[in-house]
mmCIF file of C-alpha atoms in Angstrom:
data_model
loop_
_atom_site.group_PDB
_atom_site.id
_atom_site.type_symbol
_atom_site.label_atom_id
_atom_site.label_comp_id
_atom_site.label_asym_id
_atom_site.label_seq_id
_atom_site.Cartn_x
_atom_site.Cartn_y
_atom_site.Cartn_z
ATOM 1 C CA MET A 1442 178.578 61.860 213.991
ATOM 2 C CA ARG A 1443 180.322 62.761 210.749
ATOM 3 C CA PHE A 1444 183.611 61.351 209.572
ATOM 4 C CA LEU A 1445 185.603 61.571 206.361
ATOM 5 C CA VAL A 1446 187.153 58.397 204.971
ATOM 6 C CA ILE A 1447 190.438 58.980 203.115
ATOM 7 C CA ALA A 1448 191.334 55.868 201.137
ATOM 8 C CA PRO A 1449 192.829 54.579 197.878
ATOM 9 C CA PRO A 1450 190.450 53.711 195.036
ATOM 10 C CA SER A 1451 190.122 49.925 195.358
ATOM 11 C CA PRO A 1452 187.581 47.112 195.808
ATOM 12 C CA ILE A 1453 188.628 46.894 199.481
ATOM 13 C CA THR A 1454 187.738 50.560 199.958
ATOM 14 C CA ASP A 1455 184.382 49.995 198.260
ATOM 15 C CA GLY A 1456 183.598 47.045 200.528
ATOM 16 C CA ILE A 1457 184.554 48.864 203.724
ATOM 17 C CA PHE A 1458 182.653 52.010 202.762
ATOM 18 C CA ASP A 1459 179.502 49.949 202.129
ATOM 19 C CA GLU A 1460 179.758 48.649 205.700
ATOM 20 C CA LEU A 1461 180.486 52.132 207.085
ATOM 21 C CA ARG A 1462 177.341 53.541 205.448
ATOM 22 C CA ALA A 1463 175.295 50.857 207.202
ATOM 23 C CA LEU A 1464 176.395 52.036 210.677
ATOM 24 C CA LYS A 1465 173.720 53.718 212.774
ATOM 25 C CA ASN A 1466 174.289 57.240 214.106
ATOM 26 C CA PHE A 1467 177.275 57.839 211.804
ATOM 27 C CA GLU A 1468 177.511 59.789 208.560
ATOM 28 C CA PRO A 1469 180.558 58.920 206.432
ATOM 29 C CA GLU A 1470 181.840 60.542 203.251
ATOM 30 C CA LEU A 1471 184.563 59.143 201.014
ATOM 31 C CA PHE A 1472 187.584 61.002 199.627
ATOM 32 C CA THR A 1473 189.856 58.826 197.479
ATOM 33 C CA MET A 1474 193.496 59.584 196.846
ATOM 34 C CA ASN A 1475 196.752 57.926 195.906
ATOM 35 C CA LEU A 1476 200.398 58.886 195.634
ATOM 36 C CA PHE A 1477 201.545 60.829 192.562
ATOM 37 C CA TYR A 1478 203.558 57.861 191.294
ATOM 38 C CA PHE A 1479 200.477 55.628 191.059
ATOM 39 C CA SER A 1480 198.259 58.343 189.581
ATOM 40 C CA SER A 1481 200.604 59.664 186.888
ATOM 41 C CA SER A 1482 201.394 58.753 183.296
ATOM 42 C CA TYR A 1483 204.309 56.574 182.192
ATOM 43 C CA LEU A 1484 206.269 59.660 181.051
ATOM 44 C CA GLU A 1485 205.609 61.506 184.317
ATOM 45 C CA ARG A 1486 206.880 58.513 186.301
ATOM 46 C CA LYS A 1487 210.065 58.384 184.210
ATOM 47 C CA ILE A 1488 210.718 62.096 184.839
ATOM 48 C CA TYR A 1489 209.939 61.605 188.535
ATOM 49 C CA LYS A 1490 212.533 58.809 188.760
ATOM 50 C CA LEU A 1491 215.141 61.246 187.404
ATOM 51 C CA GLY A 1492 214.537 63.429 190.451
ATOM 52 C CA VAL A 1493 212.285 66.076 188.895
ATOM 53 C CA LYS A 1494 209.551 66.623 191.499
ATOM 54 C CA ILE A 1495 207.657 69.634 190.069
ATOM 55 C CA SER A 1496 204.729 67.505 188.845
ATOM 56 C CA GLU A 1497 204.505 65.733 192.195
ATOM 57 C CA ARG A 1498 204.360 69.053 194.076
ATOM 58 C CA LYS A 1499 201.588 70.317 191.784
ATOM 59 C CA PHE A 1500 199.711 67.032 192.192
ATOM 60 C CA ASN A 1501 199.914 67.192 196.006
ATOM 61 C CA HIS A 1502 198.909 70.873 196.007
ATOM 62 C CA THR A 1503 195.767 70.002 194.037
ATOM 63 C CA LEU A 1504 195.026 67.110 196.405
ATOM 64 C CA ILE A 1505 195.273 69.422 199.410
ATOM 65 C CA ASN A 1506 193.031 72.067 197.829
ATOM 66 C CA ASN A 1507 190.378 69.487 196.950
ATOM 67 C CA LEU A 1508 190.591 67.929 200.413
ATOM 68 C CA ASN A 1509 190.351 71.342 202.065
ATOM 69 C CA ASP A 1510 187.184 72.118 200.098
ATOM 70 C CA ARG A 1511 185.634 68.848 201.240
ATOM 71 C CA LEU A 1512 186.615 69.420 204.874
ATOM 72 C CA GLU A 1513 185.160 72.942 204.915
ATOM 73 C CA LYS A 1514 181.856 71.776 203.434
ATOM 74 C CA PHE A 1515 181.481 68.516 205.349
ATOM 75 C CA ARG A 1516 183.087 69.485 208.705
ATOM 76 C CA PRO A 1517 183.790 65.931 209.931
ATOM 77 C CA ASP A 1518 184.308 65.064 213.603
ATOM 78 C CA PHE A 1519 187.223 62.806 212.712
ATOM 79 C CA LEU A 1520 189.166 61.361 209.786
ATOM 80 C CA LEU A 1521 189.370 57.615 209.123
ATOM 81 C CA ILE A 1522 192.430 56.805 207.024
ATOM 82 C CA LEU A 1523 192.295 53.468 205.204
ATOM 83 C CA ASN A 1524 195.648 51.952 204.215
ATOM 84 C CA GLY A 1525 197.860 54.986 204.892
ATOM 85 C CA SER A 1526 200.525 54.309 202.277
ATOM 86 C CA ASN A 1527 198.320 56.162 199.773
ATOM 87 C CA VAL A 1528 198.495 59.511 201.605
ATOM 88 C CA PRO A 1529 201.427 61.792 200.623
ATOM 89 C CA ARG A 1530 203.472 63.376 203.412
ATOM 90 C CA ASP A 1531 202.344 66.838 202.277
ATOM 91 C CA VAL A 1532 198.724 65.817 202.853
ATOM 92 C CA GLN A 1533 199.636 64.351 206.238
ATOM 93 C CA LYS A 1534 201.129 67.688 207.299
ATOM 94 C CA PHE A 1535 197.937 69.436 206.166
ATOM 95 C CA ILE A 1536 195.599 67.216 208.235
ATOM 96 C CA ALA A 1537 197.844 67.078 211.331
ATOM 97 C CA GLY A 1538 196.012 68.346 214.397
ATOM 98 C CA ARG A 1539 192.666 66.806 213.469
ATOM 99 C CA GLU A 1540 191.248 63.696 215.131
ATOM 100 C CA ILE A 1541 192.765 60.883 213.032
ATOM 101 C CA ILE A 1542 192.235 57.121 213.091
ATOM 102 C CA LEU A 1543 194.405 54.959 210.816
ATOM 103 C CA TRP A 1544 193.412 51.456 209.715
ATOM 104 C CA ALA A 1545 196.660 50.183 208.183
ATOM 105 C CA TRP A 1546 196.468 47.517 205.449
ATOM 106 C CA ASP A 1547 200.117 46.525 205.721
ATOM 107 C CA SER A 1548 202.785 46.660 208.385
ATOM 108 C CA VAL A 1549 203.075 50.242 209.590
ATOM 109 C CA LYS A 1550 206.852 49.960 209.183
ATOM 110 C CA ASN A 1551 206.743 48.777 205.543
ATOM 111 C CA PHE A 1552 205.960 52.153 203.939
ATOM 112 C CA SER A 1553 207.319 55.549 204.908
ATOM 113 C CA GLU A 1554 203.937 57.199 204.259
ATOM 114 C CA THR A 1555 202.175 54.776 206.618
ATOM 115 C CA GLU A 1556 204.837 55.238 209.290
ATOM 116 C CA GLY A 1557 204.307 58.996 208.962
ATOM 117 C CA PHE A 1558 200.944 58.531 210.656
ATOM 118 C CA THR A 1559 202.706 57.486 213.863
ATOM 119 C CA GLU A 1560 203.455 61.210 214.248
ATOM 120 C CA ILE A 1561 199.915 62.521 213.638
ATOM 121 C CA ALA A 1562 197.370 59.724 214.270
ATOM 122 C CA ASP A 1563 195.467 59.563 217.534
ATOM 123 C CA GLU A 1564 194.803 55.836 217.142
ATOM 124 C CA ILE A 1565 195.968 53.054 214.846
ATOM 125 C CA PHE A 1566 194.342 49.765 213.905
ATOM 126 C CA CYS A 1567 196.960 47.301 212.625
ATOM 127 C CA PHE A 1568 196.935 44.709 209.862
ATOM 128 C CA GLU A 1569 200.055 43.182 211.480
ATOM 129 C CA GLN A 1570 199.583 42.044 215.065
ATOM 130 C CA GLY A 1571 203.337 42.400 215.545
ATOM 131 C CA ASP A 1572 203.069 46.182 215.052
ATOM 132 C CA LEU A 1573 201.320 46.587 218.430
ATOM 133 C CA LYS A 1574 204.577 46.429 220.393
ATOM 134 C CA TYR A 1575 206.259 48.873 218.011
ATOM 135 C CA LEU A 1576 203.381 51.361 218.322
ATOM 136 C CA SER A 1577 203.124 51.043 222.096
ATOM 137 C CA GLY A 1578 206.759 52.152 222.211
ATOM 138 C CA LYS A 1579 205.586 55.371 220.544
ATOM 139 C CA ASN A 1580 202.828 55.805 223.176
ATOM 140 C CA LEU A 1581 200.122 55.284 220.559
ATOM 141 C CA THR A 1582 196.767 53.637 221.182
ATOM 142 C CA ALA A 1583 196.841 50.607 218.864
ATOM 143 C CA HIS A 1584 194.613 47.622 218.138
ATOM 144 C CA TYR A 1585 194.981 44.519 215.969
ATOM 145 C CA LEU A 1586 192.325 44.529 213.232
ATOM 146 C CA PRO A 1587 192.620 42.238 210.187
ATOM 147 C CA LEU A 1588 190.823 42.839 206.906
ATOM 148 C CA GLY A 1589 187.924 40.415 207.014
ATOM 149 C CA ALA A 1590 186.208 38.834 204.017
ATOM 150 C CA ASN A 1591 183.658 40.852 202.055
ATOM 151 C CA GLU A 1592 180.569 38.619 202.257
ATOM 152 C CA LYS A 1593 178.992 40.357 199.282
ATOM 153 C CA ILE A 1594 181.745 38.928 197.054
ATOM 154 C CA TYR A 1595 183.158 35.924 198.921
ATOM 155 C CA PHE A 1596 180.292 33.576 199.723
ATOM 156 C CA PRO A 1597 179.533 29.859 199.136
ATOM 157 C CA LEU A 1598 178.031 28.827 195.827
ATOM 158 C CA GLU A 1599 177.730 25.276 194.603
ATOM 159 C CA LYS A 1600 180.091 24.827 191.663
ATOM 160 C CA LYS A 1601 181.815 21.888 190.079
ATOM 161 C CA ARG A 1602 185.318 21.659 191.578
ATOM 162 C CA ASP A 1603 187.050 21.354 188.222
ATOM 163 C CA VAL A 1604 190.368 22.965 189.287
ATOM 164 C CA ASP A 1605 192.646 20.797 191.411
ATOM 165 C CA ILE A 1606 194.966 23.542 192.676
ATOM 166 C CA SER A 1607 194.699 27.343 192.516
ATOM 167 C CA PHE A 1608 196.584 30.404 193.668
ATOM 168 C CA VAL A 1609 195.923 34.110 193.074
ATOM 169 C CA GLY A 1610 198.309 36.801 194.271
ATOM 170 C CA LEU A 1611 201.375 38.879 193.548
ATOM 171 C CA ALA A 1612 204.747 37.408 192.669
ATOM 172 C CA SER A 1613 207.431 37.084 195.348
ATOM 173 C CA LYS A 1614 210.618 35.033 195.551
ATOM 174 C CA GLU A 1615 209.178 32.427 197.923
ATOM 175 C CA ARG A 1616 205.909 32.154 196.009
ATOM 176 C CA LEU A 1617 207.647 31.710 192.665
ATOM 177 C CA GLU A 1618 209.901 28.952 193.968
ATOM 178 C CA ILE A 1619 207.057 27.079 195.639
ATOM 179 C CA LEU A 1620 204.674 27.414 192.691
ATOM 180 C CA GLU A 1621 207.309 26.232 190.201
ATOM 181 C CA ARG A 1622 207.754 23.034 192.220
ATOM 182 C CA VAL A 1623 204.004 22.538 192.600
ATOM 183 C CA CYS A 1624 203.389 23.089 188.888
ATOM 184 C CA GLU A 1625 206.195 20.675 187.965
ATOM 185 C CA MET A 1626 204.535 17.974 190.079
ATOM 186 C CA ALA A 1627 201.064 18.854 188.771
ATOM 187 C CA TYR A 1628 202.225 18.668 185.147
ATOM 188 C CA GLN A 1629 203.733 15.224 185.740
ATOM 189 C CA LYS A 1630 200.581 13.951 187.431
ATOM 190 C CA ASN A 1631 198.140 15.689 185.063
ATOM 191 C CA PHE A 1632 196.545 17.790 187.808
ATOM 192 C CA SER A 1633 194.674 20.908 186.730
ATOM 193 C CA VAL A 1634 196.193 24.122 188.068
ATOM 194 C CA LYS A 1635 195.278 27.783 187.746
ATOM 195 C CA VAL A 1636 197.599 30.568 188.917
ATOM 196 C CA GLY A 1637 196.564 34.204 188.536
ATOM 197 C CA GLY A 1638 198.185 37.579 189.117
ATOM 198 C CA ILE A 1639 200.871 39.886 187.764
ATOM 199 C CA PHE A 1640 204.079 37.831 187.718
ATOM 200 C CA TYR A 1641 205.997 39.721 185.012
ATOM 201 C CA ASP A 1642 205.628 42.907 182.971
ATOM 202 C CA ALA A 1643 203.811 41.775 179.831
ATOM 203 C CA LYS A 1644 204.569 45.050 178.024
ATOM 204 C CA HIS A 1645 208.180 43.911 177.496
ATOM 205 C CA PHE A 1646 208.589 40.679 175.534
ATOM 206 C CA TRP A 1647 212.017 39.969 176.983
ATOM 207 C CA LYS A 1648 210.617 39.874 180.538
ATOM 208 C CA LYS A 1649 208.163 37.189 179.498
ATOM 209 C CA TYR A 1650 210.998 35.315 177.758
ATOM 210 C CA PHE A 1651 213.208 35.331 180.869
ATOM 211 C CA PHE A 1652 210.267 34.396 183.090
ATOM 212 C CA GLU A 1653 209.485 31.386 180.893
ATOM 213 C CA ARG A 1654 213.122 30.303 180.972
ATOM 214 C CA ARG A 1655 213.286 30.497 184.759
ATOM 215 C CA TYR A 1656 209.826 29.084 185.568
ATOM 216 C CA PRO A 1657 209.012 26.689 182.698
ATOM 217 C CA ASN A 1658 206.393 24.748 184.638
ATOM 218 C CA LEU A 1659 204.639 27.656 186.345
ATOM 219 C CA VAL A 1660 204.157 29.493 183.061
ATOM 220 C CA LYS A 1661 202.099 26.562 181.716
ATOM 221 C CA PHE A 1662 199.363 27.311 184.259
ATOM 222 C CA LEU A 1663 199.723 31.087 184.682
ATOM 223 C CA GLU A 1664 197.247 33.804 183.674
ATOM 224 C CA ASN A 1665 199.465 36.860 183.987
ATOM 225 C CA ARG A 1666 196.851 39.534 184.695
ATOM 226 C CA ILE A 1667 194.902 41.203 187.473
ATOM 227 C CA PHE A 1668 191.861 39.191 188.563
ATOM 228 C CA ALA A 1669 188.728 41.045 189.681
ATOM 229 C CA PRO A 1670 187.551 40.039 193.186
ATOM 230 C CA GLU A 1671 184.504 38.322 191.707
ATOM 231 C CA GLU A 1672 186.792 36.226 189.467
ATOM 232 C CA VAL A 1673 188.927 35.278 192.456
ATOM 233 C CA ALA A 1674 185.880 34.203 194.454
ATOM 234 C CA ASP A 1675 184.625 32.123 191.519
ATOM 235 C CA LEU A 1676 188.016 30.421 191.180
ATOM 236 C CA TYR A 1677 188.027 29.525 194.885
ATOM 237 C CA ARG A 1678 184.572 27.934 194.506
ATOM 238 C CA ARG A 1679 185.856 25.840 191.601
ATOM 239 C CA SER A 1680 189.057 24.716 193.359
ATOM 240 C CA LYS A 1681 189.632 21.531 195.294
ATOM 241 C CA ILE A 1682 192.716 23.067 196.954
ATOM 242 C CA CYS A 1683 193.222 26.824 197.331
ATOM 243 C CA LEU A 1684 196.844 27.631 198.128
ATOM 244 C CA ASN A 1685 197.635 30.490 200.499
ATOM 245 C CA ILE A 1686 201.368 31.243 200.351
ATOM 246 C CA ASN A 1687 202.181 34.088 202.717
ATOM 247 C CA THR A 1688 205.405 36.040 202.325
ATOM 248 C CA ALA A 1689 208.095 36.121 205.000
ATOM 249 C CA ALA A 1690 207.362 39.805 205.674
ATOM 250 C CA HIS A 1691 203.907 39.018 207.103
ATOM 251 C CA LYS A 1692 203.152 36.932 210.170
ATOM 252 C CA SER A 1693 199.484 37.849 210.624
ATOM 253 C CA LEU A 1694 196.574 36.420 208.655
ATOM 254 C CA SER A 1695 196.045 37.967 205.218
ATOM 255 C CA PRO A 1696 192.626 38.829 203.722
ATOM 256 C CA ARG A 1697 193.136 35.850 201.377
ATOM 257 C CA THR A 1698 192.909 33.551 204.411
ATOM 258 C CA PHE A 1699 189.401 34.731 205.245
ATOM 259 C CA GLU A 1700 188.229 35.092 201.646
ATOM 260 C CA ILE A 1701 189.001 31.451 200.800
ATOM 261 C CA CYS A 1702 187.197 30.254 203.923
ATOM 262 C CA ALA A 1703 184.219 32.540 203.214
ATOM 263 C CA THR A 1704 183.565 30.687 199.931
ATOM 264 C CA LYS A 1705 183.536 27.435 201.927
ATOM 265 C CA SER A 1706 186.636 26.216 200.073
ATOM 266 C CA PHE A 1707 189.523 24.091 201.301
ATOM 267 C CA GLN A 1708 192.691 26.027 202.091
ATOM 268 C CA LEU A 1709 196.307 24.846 202.350
ATOM 269 C CA MET A 1710 198.527 27.515 203.920
ATOM 270 C CA ASN A 1711 202.192 27.756 204.858
ATOM 271 C CA ALA A 1712 203.108 27.513 208.537
ATOM 272 C CA GLY A 1713 204.426 30.490 210.477
ATOM 273 C CA GLN A 1714 201.356 32.723 210.686
ATOM 274 C CA ASN A 1715 199.839 33.957 213.950
ATOM 275 C CA SER A 1716 196.179 32.943 214.103
ATOM 276 C CA CYS A 1717 195.447 35.502 216.878
ATOM 277 C CA GLY A 1718 192.646 33.165 217.965
ATOM 278 C CA LEU A 1719 190.609 33.839 214.829
ATOM 279 C CA VAL A 1720 190.955 30.409 213.192
ATOM 280 C CA ASN A 1721 192.169 26.967 214.252
ATOM 281 C CA PHE A 1722 195.113 25.696 212.248
ATOM 282 C CA GLY A 1723 194.677 22.051 211.313
ATOM 283 C CA LYS A 1724 190.927 22.138 211.944
ATOM 284 C CA ASP A 1725 189.842 25.150 209.848
ATOM 285 C CA ILE A 1726 192.859 25.404 207.549
ATOM 286 C CA ALA A 1727 195.401 22.751 206.556
ATOM 287 C CA ILE A 1728 199.049 23.752 207.065
ATOM 288 C CA PHE A 1729 202.249 22.809 205.227
ATOM 289 C CA GLN A 1730 205.775 23.183 206.602
ATOM 290 C CA ASP A 1731 207.888 23.353 203.436
ATOM 291 C CA THR A 1732 207.645 22.643 199.723
ATOM 292 C CA ASN A 1733 208.154 18.878 200.056
ATOM 293 C CA ASP A 1734 205.456 18.748 202.723
ATOM 294 C CA LEU A 1735 203.159 20.846 200.514
ATOM 295 C CA ILE A 1736 203.502 18.460 197.572
ATOM 296 C CA GLU A 1737 202.804 15.447 199.789
ATOM 297 C CA LYS A 1738 199.735 17.136 201.262
ATOM 298 C CA ILE A 1739 198.380 18.184 197.873
ATOM 299 C CA ILE A 1740 198.500 14.570 196.718
ATOM 300 C CA PHE A 1741 196.925 13.407 199.992
ATOM 301 C CA TYR A 1742 194.106 15.948 200.152
ATOM 302 C CA LEU A 1743 193.173 15.563 196.485
ATOM 303 C CA SER A 1744 192.271 11.968 197.370
ATOM 304 C CA GLN A 1745 190.240 12.993 200.472
ATOM 305 C CA GLU A 1746 187.138 14.834 199.297
ATOM 306 C CA ASN A 1747 185.151 14.360 202.517
ATOM 307 C CA LEU A 1748 188.051 15.577 204.658
ATOM 308 C CA ARG A 1749 188.447 18.652 202.442
ATOM 309 C CA LYS A 1750 184.749 19.435 202.842
ATOM 310 C CA GLU A 1751 184.944 19.021 206.622
ATOM 311 C CA ILE A 1752 187.915 21.379 206.962
ATOM 312 C CA ALA A 1753 186.364 23.884 204.540
ATOM 313 C CA LEU A 1754 183.135 23.937 206.574
ATOM 314 C CA ASN A 1755 185.059 24.474 209.819
ATOM 315 C CA GLY A 1756 186.957 27.368 208.238
ATOM 316 C CA TYR A 1757 183.754 28.899 206.911
ATOM 317 C CA ASN A 1758 182.086 28.790 210.333
ATOM 318 C CA SER A 1759 185.097 30.387 212.054
ATOM 319 C CA VAL A 1760 185.337 33.203 209.523
ATOM 320 C CA MET A 1761 181.605 33.949 209.632
ATOM 321 C CA LYS A 1762 181.919 34.191 213.407
ATOM 322 C CA ASN A 1763 185.090 36.287 213.585
ATOM 323 C CA CYS A 1764 186.460 37.618 210.321
ATOM 324 C CA THR A 1765 183.974 39.205 207.942
ATOM 325 C CA LEU A 1766 184.468 42.773 206.737
ATOM 326 C CA LYS A 1767 181.302 43.775 208.596
ATOM 327 C CA LYS A 1768 182.662 42.406 211.867
ATOM 328 C CA SER A 1769 186.009 44.147 211.300
ATOM 329 C CA VAL A 1770 184.243 47.506 210.850
ATOM 330 C CA GLU A 1771 182.041 46.911 213.891
ATOM 331 C CA LYS A 1772 185.115 46.066 215.974
ATOM 332 C CA LEU A 1773 186.881 49.275 214.930
ATOM 333 C CA PHE A 1774 183.918 51.392 216.009
ATOM 334 C CA SER A 1775 183.360 49.507 219.267
ATOM 335 C CA GLU A 1776 187.037 49.561 220.334
ATOM 336 C CA SER A 1777 188.107 53.036 219.172
ATOM 337 C CA GLU A 1778 188.911 55.326 222.085
ATOM 338 C CA VAL A 1779 188.724 58.341 219.757
ATOM 339 C CA ILE A 1780 185.146 57.493 218.762
ATOM 340 C CA LYS A 1781 184.139 56.757 222.364
ATOM 341 C CA ASN A 1782 185.474 60.137 223.541
ATOM 342 C CA LEU A 1783 183.795 62.027 220.701
ATOM 343 C CA SER A 1784 180.499 60.248 221.431
ATOM 344 C CA ARG A 1785 180.671 61.272 225.095
ATOM 345 C CA GLU A 1786 181.346 64.882 224.107
ATOM 346 C CA LYS A 1787 178.229 64.942 221.959
ATOM 347 C CA LEU A 1788 175.947 63.679 224.757
#
């Protein structure tokens, strides 16, 4: 059975497509795309913000022509959309009427492009478990399917744990406030800390200046850049404590949760997430309630190497059992009603 994967260019796409190609009796092809805004030049984005949409319309027209050529040559049985927020509404209108499965990488309600698929998708697999109720209200077949850890990148490797505390991710209000407090404590106690990710726009010197003024302790330990997945995995292996600070917008487990565990590293995560039976909080992953509790637990766990190793091993075993990227892909293909119906038709 043939299917076309429409996805953004990203390491996650690469990892999923590797697993899709390994499936028996299926023939996938990949078509990458993104929104005009993320594919255009700085000048084009500035013009776009002023309300001039000519370049966007031309961009989408080219996307549709290229996609149409691929569809006519490949003739897939269904389309598998990865992410969804990367597919312009014009493209969605073009593919409407085909058999469509969406695997959303964020809450369906967070992006208008992703929510657009509630009008044209036959089936949706959700990153957010809480979206199931919302989608059932639209009479859509929906399943909870997290993004598991890519075992080809996130795997155990014996390394010296020379970093006391680490965090890699995007900036958000809650993360910034928590990390500033953690870094203040770490600086006072001479703990080694490494924080990675884009936290301010480095192209403008004044943004760095204001960031340093507001977060004087965090900036001491920050590498303000994008980390490649392999770099992230290596940092986890070197860390005694890997922080996982989820934002208030998400209540389901993030890929970071599984990726830390997959490297057999100790994880300290904020309370409030729904485990969905995939991991055991307290046993597989240590939990903190607020910033004061986090600081106390950092100090405690840094003095408990054997306990950290025990919890890290438990987390690793749970993730290998339930939450690898391979298992996520296998679950999509075993649970999809669209794929089951198409398979029966081909018998």
